[in-house]
Amino acid sequence: MICLSELDNRLSIEKSDPGRRGVMVKNPLKAKASLPQALLRKAAPRLPELSEFDVVRHFTRLSRLNFSLDTHFYPLGSCTMKYNPRFNEEAAALEGFAGLHPLAHDSSAQGTLELLHDLSARLCELCGMDAITLQPAAGAHSEFTGLLTAKAYFEAKRETRTEIIVPDSAHGTNPATASMMGFATVGINSGPDGKVNLYDLKKHLNSRTAVLMLTVPNTLGIFETNIEEICRLAHAAGALVYMDGANFNAMIGMIKPGELGVDIMHLNTHKTFSTPHGGGGPGAGAIAVKKALAPFLPVPLVKKEGAGYASDFGDKRSIGKVKAFFGNTGVLVRAYAYLLAHSAAEFGEIARCAIINANYVRTLLKDIYPSYSAEYCMHECVLTPGADLAAKGLKTLDVAKRLLDLGFHAPTIYFPLIVHEAIMIEPTETESRETLDEFVAAMRAVHAEGLADPQKLKDAPHNMPVKRLDEVQAARQPNLHW
Ligand SMILES: *Cc1c(COP(=O)(O)O)cnc(C)c1O
């Protein structure tokens, strides 16, 4: 049954009833008398006048118009939406962590320092790296920090290197970071298999190359099987290899990038090691490096001192600070809780589940949604609507919009850019087979319906509070008023 208030699409200001109040201020005149006259408003603010109950119903209704991970499957993957264990929230809320003053002296922050020290050691071990900073606020900020570190490394060696090589299958933040740092970005093309084209790489590597930035797995969900050869070629040119490891859940416990030749890599602790971060934050990145780059990392780090722990401000080779204090420690507490909840053997299991789930979906859909690559994928698969849907004039957007009606958040669409009409699906390691079966059934139902009644897809969504938007008009003439 639909409750009447669910159909009430009025804004809170439209529901306003003059004189209705949520909170009664005791003695408002007395409060008014105590304020300087010059600061008093001439006219009352135009605020909705509602009871507390009206407000609760209003916002609860709004919250239910949204898809959320607690109500729906999100094929967007760890990039925003894998399941985050509730236990981690409890750990982060512990008074000793949440209530610690950022300026507290080391001696009264021993618990947090120990946590950061141990977390650093565990992450270094998983990555096969020698040193790590937990200061960056997120993935893109980590890339920035990693390139600053690389720049300082070359400056110390008195080498001038001006170029960053970025394959076309890299995450979009990689070329953006390189340009922001003032480097020239040199693009290289993927081969037909979706991997770095070694011939093209060799052609572009030279004494100007500072860093090769590799996204692994790349945005096609494919593992660079030639990564050792790629690292060898880069090193032979005197360049460093940066690995964007934002999606480390695809290889955690199975591969240590440091052992393959990677010099600098970032982790998105808010993806791989949990923390809800949909809508832009908060996050916590980490830059793990080989020994030669360690002196240049941002400070403070944490070192062991006597029986306890202390802030380590390094020396003047450090690039300084990239974020206040130790970074977003609340997120790091969650990452630590997540790490402690899994044994070493279970890390490999996380990666295997992420990979199996993506390949399960890909295999059950590839007869009607052709897969970009013939190979097995890692944690995500890239599909496209088949020629039969295209012949009906249907596009990826139509499929995505119709999925909403069937109770599934749309996957990432039109990304990666190198795949025409891309549909990228990342189920993550935390979804059950039943959920994936339901999702596959919905994708198949949309396909069948598209062939039988294409208009139904073109007009979708039908059951959502907001119907198909005119995206061009929304971009050119946004309605910012009510
Ligand atoms: C999410 C992601 C990033 C950016 O991370 P943010 O925390 O959103 O800044 C970079 N690279 C890859 C491969 C990603 O998936």
Coordinates of C-alpha atoms and ligand atoms in Angstrom, one line a residue:
M1 CA 0.0 0.0 0.0
I2 CA 1.3 3.5 -0.8
C3 CA 1.0 5.9 2.0
L4 CA -0.4 9.3 1.0
S5 CA 2.7 11.2 2.1
E6 CA 4.8 9.1 -0.4
L7 CA 2.9 10.8 -3.3
D8 CA 3.4 14.2 -1.8
N9 CA 6.1 15.7 -3.9
R10 CA 5.9 19.2 -2.4
L11 CA 9.1 20.9 -1.2
S12 CA 9.2 21.6 2.5
I13 CA 8.6 25.3 1.9
E14 CA 5.4 24.4 0.1
K15 CA 4.2 22.4 3.0
S16 CA 4.8 25.3 5.4
D17 CA 1.9 26.4 7.6
P18 CA 2.4 29.8 9.2
G19 CA 2.8 29.6 12.9
R20 CA 3.5 25.9 13.0
R21 CA 6.6 25.1 15.0
G22 CA 9.0 22.2 15.6
V23 CA 10.9 23.7 18.4
M24 CA 9.5 26.2 20.9
V25 CA 12.1 28.7 22.0
K26 CA 11.5 29.7 25.6
N27 CA 11.1 33.4 26.0
P28 CA 12.2 34.5 22.5
L29 CA 11.7 38.2 23.4
K30 CA 14.3 37.9 26.2
A31 CA 16.8 36.4 23.7
K32 CA 16.1 39.2 21.3
A33 CA 16.6 41.9 23.9
S34 CA 20.1 40.6 24.7
L35 CA 21.3 40.9 21.1
P36 CA 22.8 44.1 19.6
Q37 CA 20.0 45.9 17.7
A38 CA 22.2 46.3 14.6
L39 CA 22.5 42.5 14.2
L40 CA 18.7 41.8 14.3
R41 CA 17.0 40.9 11.1
K42 CA 14.5 43.4 9.6
A43 CA 12.3 40.7 8.2
A44 CA 11.7 37.1 9.4
P45 CA 13.7 34.5 7.4
R46 CA 11.7 32.6 4.8
L47 CA 11.9 29.2 6.4
P48 CA 9.4 26.3 6.2
E49 CA 7.2 26.4 9.3
L50 CA 6.6 22.8 10.1
S51 CA 6.2 20.5 13.1
E52 CA 9.1 18.2 14.0
F53 CA 6.9 15.3 12.9
D54 CA 6.4 17.0 9.5
V55 CA 10.1 17.3 9.1
V56 CA 10.8 13.7 10.0
R57 CA 8.3 12.5 7.5
H58 CA 9.5 14.8 4.8
F59 CA 13.2 13.7 5.1
T60 CA 12.4 10.0 5.6
R61 CA 10.3 10.1 2.4
L62 CA 13.2 11.8 0.5
S63 CA 15.7 9.2 1.8
R64 CA 13.5 6.5 0.5
L65 CA 13.5 7.9 -3.0
N66 CA 17.2 7.0 -3.2
F67 CA 18.9 3.8 -4.0
S68 CA 21.3 2.8 -1.3
L69 CA 23.7 0.0 -0.7
D70 CA 21.6 -1.1 2.3
T71 CA 18.5 -1.5 0.0
H72 CA 19.8 -2.3 -3.5
F73 CA 22.6 -4.0 -5.4
Y74 CA 25.1 -1.5 -6.8
P75 CA 27.1 -2.9 -9.7
L76 CA 29.3 0.2 -9.4
G77 CA 31.6 -1.8 -7.3
S78 CA 34.2 -0.9 -4.6
C79 CA 34.6 2.4 -6.3
T80 CA 31.7 3.5 -4.1
M81 CA 29.7 0.6 -3.0
K82 CA 30.9 -2.6 -1.5
Y83 CA 29.6 -3.8 1.8
N84 CA 31.3 -2.1 4.7
P85 CA 31.2 -4.2 7.9
R86 CA 29.4 -2.4 10.7
F87 CA 32.0 -3.6 13.2
N88 CA 34.4 -1.1 11.6
E89 CA 32.1 1.7 12.4
E90 CA 32.1 0.7 16.1
A91 CA 35.9 0.6 16.1
A92 CA 36.2 4.0 14.6
A93 CA 33.7 5.4 17.1
L94 CA 35.7 4.2 20.1
E95 CA 36.2 7.3 22.4
G96 CA 40.0 6.8 22.4
F97 CA 40.2 7.2 18.6
A98 CA 37.2 9.5 17.8
G99 CA 37.8 11.8 20.8
L100 CA 41.6 12.2 20.5
H101 CA 42.5 15.8 20.1
P102 CA 44.6 16.3 16.9
L103 CA 47.2 18.3 18.9
A104 CA 47.5 15.7 21.6
H105 CA 51.1 15.0 22.6
D106 CA 52.5 11.7 21.4
S107 CA 52.6 10.5 25.0
S108 CA 48.8 10.7 25.2
A109 CA 48.2 9.3 21.6
Q110 CA 50.0 6.0 22.0
G111 CA 47.1 3.8 21.0
T112 CA 46.5 5.7 17.7
L113 CA 50.2 5.9 17.0
E114 CA 50.5 2.2 17.5
L115 CA 47.6 1.5 15.2
L116 CA 49.1 3.7 12.5
H117 CA 52.5 2.0 12.9
D118 CA 51.1 -1.5 12.7
L119 CA 48.7 -0.6 9.9
S120 CA 51.6 0.8 7.9
A121 CA 53.7 -2.4 8.4
R122 CA 50.8 -4.6 7.4
L123 CA 50.0 -2.6 4.3
C124 CA 53.7 -2.6 3.3
E125 CA 53.8 -6.3 3.7
L126 CA 50.7 -6.8 1.5
C127 CA 52.1 -4.6 -1.2
G128 CA 55.7 -5.9 -1.1
M129 CA 56.9 -2.3 -0.4
D130 CA 59.4 -0.8 2.1
A131 CA 57.7 2.4 3.4
I132 CA 54.3 4.0 3.4
T133 CA 52.5 7.2 4.2
L134 CA 48.8 7.2 5.2
Q135 CA 48.4 11.0 4.9
P136 CA 46.7 11.5 1.6
A137 CA 42.9 12.1 1.7
A138 CA 41.9 9.8 -1.1
G139 CA 43.1 8.1 -4.3
A140 CA 43.6 11.1 -6.5
H141 CA 45.4 12.9 -3.7
S142 CA 47.6 9.8 -3.3
E143 CA 48.6 10.1 -7.0
F144 CA 49.5 13.7 -6.4
T145 CA 51.6 12.7 -3.4
G146 CA 53.2 9.9 -5.3
L147 CA 54.3 12.1 -8.2
L148 CA 55.5 14.8 -5.7
T149 CA 57.6 12.1 -4.1
A150 CA 59.0 10.9 -7.5
K151 CA 59.8 14.5 -8.4
A152 CA 61.7 15.0 -5.2
Y153 CA 63.6 11.7 -5.9
F154 CA 64.7 12.9 -9.3
E155 CA 65.6 16.4 -8.0
A156 CA 67.8 14.8 -5.4
K157 CA 69.5 12.8 -8.2
R158 CA 69.8 16.1 -10.2
E159 CA 67.9 14.5 -13.1
T160 CA 65.4 16.6 -15.1
R161 CA 62.6 14.5 -16.3
T162 CA 59.5 16.1 -17.7
E163 CA 57.2 13.4 -19.0
I164 CA 54.7 11.0 -17.5
I165 CA 53.5 8.1 -19.6
V166 CA 49.9 7.1 -19.1
P167 CA 48.2 4.3 -21.1
D168 CA 44.7 5.0 -22.5
S169 CA 43.3 2.3 -20.2
A170 CA 44.4 4.2 -17.1
H171 CA 41.9 5.7 -14.6
G172 CA 41.1 9.3 -15.6
T173 CA 42.7 10.7 -12.4
N174 CA 46.1 9.6 -13.7
P175 CA 46.5 12.0 -16.6
A176 CA 44.8 14.7 -14.6
T177 CA 47.3 14.3 -11.8
A178 CA 50.2 14.3 -14.2
S179 CA 49.1 17.6 -15.8
M180 CA 48.4 19.1 -12.4
M181 CA 51.9 18.4 -11.4
G182 CA 53.2 20.3 -14.4
F183 CA 54.4 17.2 -16.3
A184 CA 53.7 16.6 -20.0
T185 CA 51.4 13.6 -20.3
V186 CA 52.4 11.1 -23.0
G187 CA 49.5 8.8 -23.9
I188 CA 50.1 5.3 -25.2
N189 CA 47.6 3.0 -26.7
S190 CA 46.3 -0.4 -25.6
G191 CA 46.6 -3.4 -27.8
P192 CA 43.5 -5.2 -29.0
D193 CA 43.8 -7.4 -25.9
G194 CA 43.2 -4.3 -23.7
K195 CA 46.8 -4.4 -22.3
V196 CA 49.7 -2.0 -22.7
N197 CA 51.1 -2.2 -26.2
L198 CA 54.8 -3.0 -25.5
Y199 CA 55.9 -1.7 -28.9
D200 CA 54.2 1.6 -28.3
L201 CA 55.6 1.8 -24.8
K202 CA 59.2 1.3 -26.0
K203 CA 58.7 4.0 -28.6
H204 CA 57.8 6.6 -25.9
L205 CA 60.2 5.7 -23.1
N206 CA 63.3 7.8 -23.0
S207 CA 65.5 10.0 -20.8
R208 CA 62.6 12.5 -20.4
T209 CA 60.3 9.9 -18.9
A210 CA 59.9 10.4 -15.1
V211 CA 57.2 8.0 -14.3
L212 CA 55.0 5.4 -16.1
M213 CA 51.6 5.3 -14.4
L214 CA 49.9 2.0 -14.7
T215 CA 46.4 1.3 -13.4
V216 CA 46.3 -2.4 -12.3
P217 CA 43.9 -4.0 -13.0
N218 CA 43.3 -1.4 -15.8
T219 CA 39.9 0.2 -16.3
L220 CA 38.9 -2.6 -18.6
G221 CA 39.2 -4.9 -15.6
I222 CA 42.3 -6.6 -17.2
F223 CA 45.5 -7.5 -15.5
E224 CA 48.7 -6.4 -17.2
T225 CA 50.3 -9.8 -17.5
N226 CA 53.4 -8.2 -18.9
I227 CA 53.9 -6.0 -15.9
E228 CA 57.4 -7.4 -15.1
E229 CA 58.6 -6.7 -18.6
I230 CA 56.9 -3.3 -18.5
C231 CA 58.8 -2.5 -15.2
R232 CA 62.0 -3.7 -16.7
L233 CA 61.7 -1.5 -19.8
A234 CA 60.8 1.6 -17.6
H235 CA 63.7 1.0 -15.3
A236 CA 66.1 0.6 -18.2
A237 CA 65.1 4.1 -19.3
G238 CA 65.7 5.4 -15.8
A239 CA 62.0 5.9 -15.1
L240 CA 59.9 4.9 -12.1
V241 CA 56.8 2.8 -12.2
Y242 CA 53.7 4.1 -10.4
M243 CA 50.9 1.6 -9.9
D244 CA 47.4 2.9 -9.3
G245 CA 46.2 0.2 -6.9
A246 CA 42.9 1.7 -6.0
N247 CA 41.3 -1.6 -6.8
F248 CA 43.7 -3.7 -4.9
N249 CA 40.8 -5.9 -3.8
A250 CA 41.3 -7.6 -7.2
M251 CA 44.7 -9.0 -6.2
I252 CA 45.2 -8.6 -2.5
G253 CA 46.9 -11.7 -1.0
M254 CA 47.7 -13.1 -4.4
I255 CA 50.2 -10.6 -5.8
K256 CA 52.7 -8.2 -4.2
P257 CA 53.2 -5.3 -6.7
G258 CA 56.6 -4.5 -5.1
E259 CA 57.9 -7.9 -6.1
L260 CA 56.9 -7.3 -9.7
G261 CA 59.0 -4.2 -10.0
V262 CA 56.6 -1.4 -9.0
D263 CA 58.3 1.5 -7.3
I264 CA 55.4 3.5 -6.0
M265 CA 51.8 2.5 -5.6
H266 CA 48.7 3.8 -4.0
L267 CA 45.9 2.1 -2.1
N268 CA 42.4 3.4 -1.6
T269 CA 41.9 2.2 2.0
H270 CA 38.3 3.4 1.6
K271 CA 37.8 1.0 -1.3
T272 CA 39.8 -2.1 -0.6
F273 CA 39.7 -2.0 3.2
S274 CA 36.1 -0.8 3.6
T275 CA 34.6 2.6 4.7
P276 CA 31.4 3.9 3.1
H277 CA 32.4 6.8 0.8
G278 CA 29.7 7.2 -1.8
G279 CA 29.2 10.9 -2.6
G280 CA 32.7 11.9 -2.3
G281 CA 34.2 11.1 1.0
P282 CA 35.7 10.7 3.4
G283 CA 38.6 8.6 2.2
A284 CA 42.1 7.8 3.1
G285 CA 44.8 7.0 0.5
A286 CA 48.2 5.5 1.1
I287 CA 51.4 5.8 -0.9
A288 CA 53.7 2.7 -0.5
V289 CA 57.2 3.0 -2.0
K290 CA 60.5 1.2 -2.3
K291 CA 63.4 2.1 0.0
A292 CA 65.0 4.6 -2.4
L293 CA 61.9 6.8 -2.3
A294 CA 61.2 6.5 1.4
P295 CA 63.1 9.7 2.5
F296 CA 60.9 11.8 0.3
L297 CA 57.5 10.7 1.7
P298 CA 55.4 13.3 3.5
V299 CA 55.8 13.6 7.3
P300 CA 55.0 12.9 10.0
L301 CA 55.3 9.1 9.9
V302 CA 55.3 7.0 13.0
K303 CA 58.4 5.3 14.4
K304 CA 59.0 3.0 17.3
E305 CA 60.8 4.7 20.2
G306 CA 61.7 2.9 23.4
A307 CA 58.7 0.9 24.5
G308 CA 56.3 3.2 22.7
Y309 CA 55.7 5.2 19.5
A310 CA 56.6 8.7 18.3
S311 CA 55.9 11.0 15.4
D312 CA 58.8 10.8 12.9
F313 CA 59.5 14.1 11.1
G314 CA 62.1 12.6 8.8
D315 CA 64.7 15.1 7.4
K316 CA 64.7 17.9 4.9
R317 CA 64.4 15.5 2.0
S318 CA 60.7 15.0 2.8
I319 CA 58.2 16.7 0.6
G320 CA 56.5 18.0 3.8
K321 CA 52.9 17.7 4.6
V322 CA 50.0 16.9 2.2
K323 CA 47.3 16.8 4.8
A324 CA 46.8 18.0 8.4
F325 CA 48.2 15.7 11.1
F326 CA 48.2 12.0 10.2
G327 CA 45.4 12.2 7.6
N328 CA 41.9 10.9 7.9
T329 CA 42.6 8.6 10.9
G330 CA 38.9 7.6 11.3
V331 CA 39.1 5.9 7.9
L332 CA 42.4 4.3 8.9
V333 CA 40.9 2.8 12.0
R334 CA 38.3 1.2 9.8
A335 CA 41.0 -0.2 7.5
Y336 CA 42.9 -1.6 10.5
A337 CA 39.7 -3.3 11.8
Y338 CA 39.1 -4.8 8.4
L339 CA 42.7 -6.1 8.2
L340 CA 42.6 -7.6 11.6
A341 CA 39.3 -9.3 10.8
H342 CA 40.9 -11.4 8.0
S343 CA 43.7 -13.9 8.2
A344 CA 46.5 -13.9 5.6
A345 CA 44.8 -16.7 3.7
E346 CA 41.5 -14.9 3.6
F347 CA 43.0 -11.9 1.7
G348 CA 43.6 -14.1 -1.3
E349 CA 40.0 -15.3 -0.9
I350 CA 38.7 -11.7 -1.1
A351 CA 40.5 -11.2 -4.4
R352 CA 39.3 -14.6 -5.7
C353 CA 35.7 -13.8 -4.8
A354 CA 35.9 -10.4 -6.5
I355 CA 37.3 -12.0 -9.7
I356 CA 34.9 -14.9 -9.7
N357 CA 31.9 -12.6 -9.2
A358 CA 32.8 -10.4 -12.1
N359 CA 33.5 -13.4 -14.4
Y360 CA 30.2 -15.1 -13.3
V361 CA 28.2 -12.1 -14.4
R362 CA 30.3 -11.7 -17.6
T363 CA 29.9 -15.3 -18.6
L364 CA 26.1 -15.4 -18.0
L365 CA 25.6 -12.2 -20.0
K366 CA 28.1 -12.4 -22.9
D367 CA 25.8 -14.1 -25.3
I368 CA 23.6 -11.0 -25.4
Y369 CA 25.9 -8.3 -24.0
P370 CA 29.2 -8.9 -25.8
S371 CA 32.2 -8.6 -23.5
Y372 CA 35.0 -6.2 -24.5
S373 CA 37.7 -8.7 -24.1
A374 CA 37.7 -12.4 -24.9
E375 CA 39.9 -13.0 -21.8
Y376 CA 38.8 -13.5 -18.2
C377 CA 38.5 -10.2 -16.4
M378 CA 39.6 -9.3 -12.9
H379 CA 37.2 -7.5 -10.5
E380 CA 35.1 -5.9 -13.2
C381 CA 33.9 -6.7 -16.7
V382 CA 33.2 -4.3 -19.6
L383 CA 30.1 -5.2 -21.7
T384 CA 28.2 -3.5 -24.5
P385 CA 24.7 -3.8 -25.8
G386 CA 24.8 -6.2 -28.7
A387 CA 24.1 -5.5 -32.4
D388 CA 20.5 -6.6 -32.0
L389 CA 19.7 -3.9 -29.5
A390 CA 21.7 -1.4 -31.5
A391 CA 19.6 -2.3 -34.6
K392 CA 16.5 -1.2 -32.6
G393 CA 18.2 2.2 -31.9
L394 CA 18.9 1.3 -28.3
K395 CA 21.9 2.5 -26.4
T396 CA 23.7 1.8 -23.1
L397 CA 21.8 4.6 -21.5
D398 CA 18.4 3.0 -22.3
V399 CA 19.5 -0.3 -20.7
A400 CA 20.8 1.5 -17.6
K401 CA 17.6 3.5 -17.1
R402 CA 15.4 0.4 -17.5
L403 CA 17.4 -1.5 -14.9
L404 CA 16.4 1.2 -12.3
D405 CA 12.7 0.1 -12.8
L406 CA 13.7 -3.5 -12.0
G407 CA 15.3 -2.5 -8.7
F408 CA 19.0 -2.3 -9.6
H409 CA 21.2 0.7 -9.5
A410 CA 22.7 1.2 -12.9
P411 CA 26.3 0.1 -13.5
T412 CA 29.0 2.6 -14.6
I413 CA 28.2 3.5 -18.2
Y414 CA 30.2 5.1 -21.0
F415 CA 33.5 4.4 -19.1
P416 CA 36.1 3.4 -19.9
L417 CA 36.1 5.9 -22.7
I418 CA 38.0 3.5 -25.1
V419 CA 35.0 1.2 -25.3
H420 CA 32.1 2.4 -27.4
E421 CA 28.8 2.2 -25.4
A422 CA 30.6 0.7 -22.4
I423 CA 28.7 -0.9 -19.5
M424 CA 31.1 -1.6 -16.7
I425 CA 30.0 -4.0 -14.0
E426 CA 31.9 -4.5 -10.8
P427 CA 29.9 -6.8 -8.4
T428 CA 32.7 -6.8 -5.7
E429 CA 33.6 -9.7 -3.4
T430 CA 30.7 -9.1 -1.0
E431 CA 27.7 -10.0 -3.2
S432 CA 26.1 -13.4 -3.0
R433 CA 25.4 -15.7 -5.9
E434 CA 21.6 -15.2 -5.4
T435 CA 22.0 -11.4 -5.8
L436 CA 24.1 -11.8 -8.9
D437 CA 21.6 -14.3 -10.4
E438 CA 18.8 -11.7 -9.8
F439 CA 20.9 -9.0 -11.5
V440 CA 21.7 -11.3 -14.5
A441 CA 18.0 -12.1 -14.8
A442 CA 17.2 -8.4 -14.8
M443 CA 19.8 -7.7 -17.5
R444 CA 18.4 -10.5 -19.6
A445 CA 14.8 -9.2 -19.1
V446 CA 15.9 -5.7 -20.3
H447 CA 17.4 -7.3 -23.4
A448 CA 14.3 -9.3 -24.2
E449 CA 12.1 -6.3 -23.7
G450 CA 14.4 -4.1 -25.8
L451 CA 13.9 -6.4 -28.8
A452 CA 10.1 -6.7 -28.3
D453 CA 9.2 -3.2 -27.3
P454 CA 12.2 -0.8 -27.8
Q455 CA 10.1 2.3 -26.9
K456 CA 9.7 0.9 -23.4
L457 CA 13.4 1.2 -22.9
K458 CA 13.7 4.6 -24.6
D459 CA 11.1 6.0 -22.2
A460 CA 12.5 4.4 -19.1
P461 CA 12.6 4.8 -16.2
H462 CA 8.8 4.3 -15.6
N463 CA 8.6 3.7 -11.9
M464 CA 11.2 6.2 -10.5
P465 CA 10.3 9.5 -8.8
V466 CA 12.3 11.2 -11.6
K467 CA 11.7 10.2 -15.2
R468 CA 14.2 10.5 -18.1
L469 CA 15.9 13.8 -17.8
D470 CA 16.8 16.0 -20.7
E471 CA 20.5 15.9 -19.9
V472 CA 21.5 18.6 -22.5
Q473 CA 19.0 21.0 -21.0
A474 CA 20.0 20.1 -17.5
A475 CA 23.6 21.0 -18.3
R476 CA 22.9 24.1 -20.3
Q477 CA 20.0 25.6 -18.3
P478 CA 20.2 24.1 -14.8
N479 CA 17.2 24.9 -12.7
L480 CA 18.8 26.1 -9.4
H481 CA 15.6 27.7 -8.0
W482 CA 12.5 26.4 -6.4
Ligands
LIG1 C1 38.6 5.4 -7.4 C2 39.8 5.4 -8.2 C3 40.7 6.5 -8.1 C4 40.5 7.8 -7.4 O1 40.3 7.6 -6.0 P1 39.5 8.7 -5.1 O2 39.6 8.2 -3.7 O3 38.1 8.7 -5.7 O4 40.2 10.0 -5.3 C5 41.9 6.4 -8.9 N1 42.1 5.3 -9.6 C6 41.3 4.2 -9.7 C7 41.6 3.0 -10.5 C8 40.1 4.3 -9.0 O5 39.2 3.2 -9.0

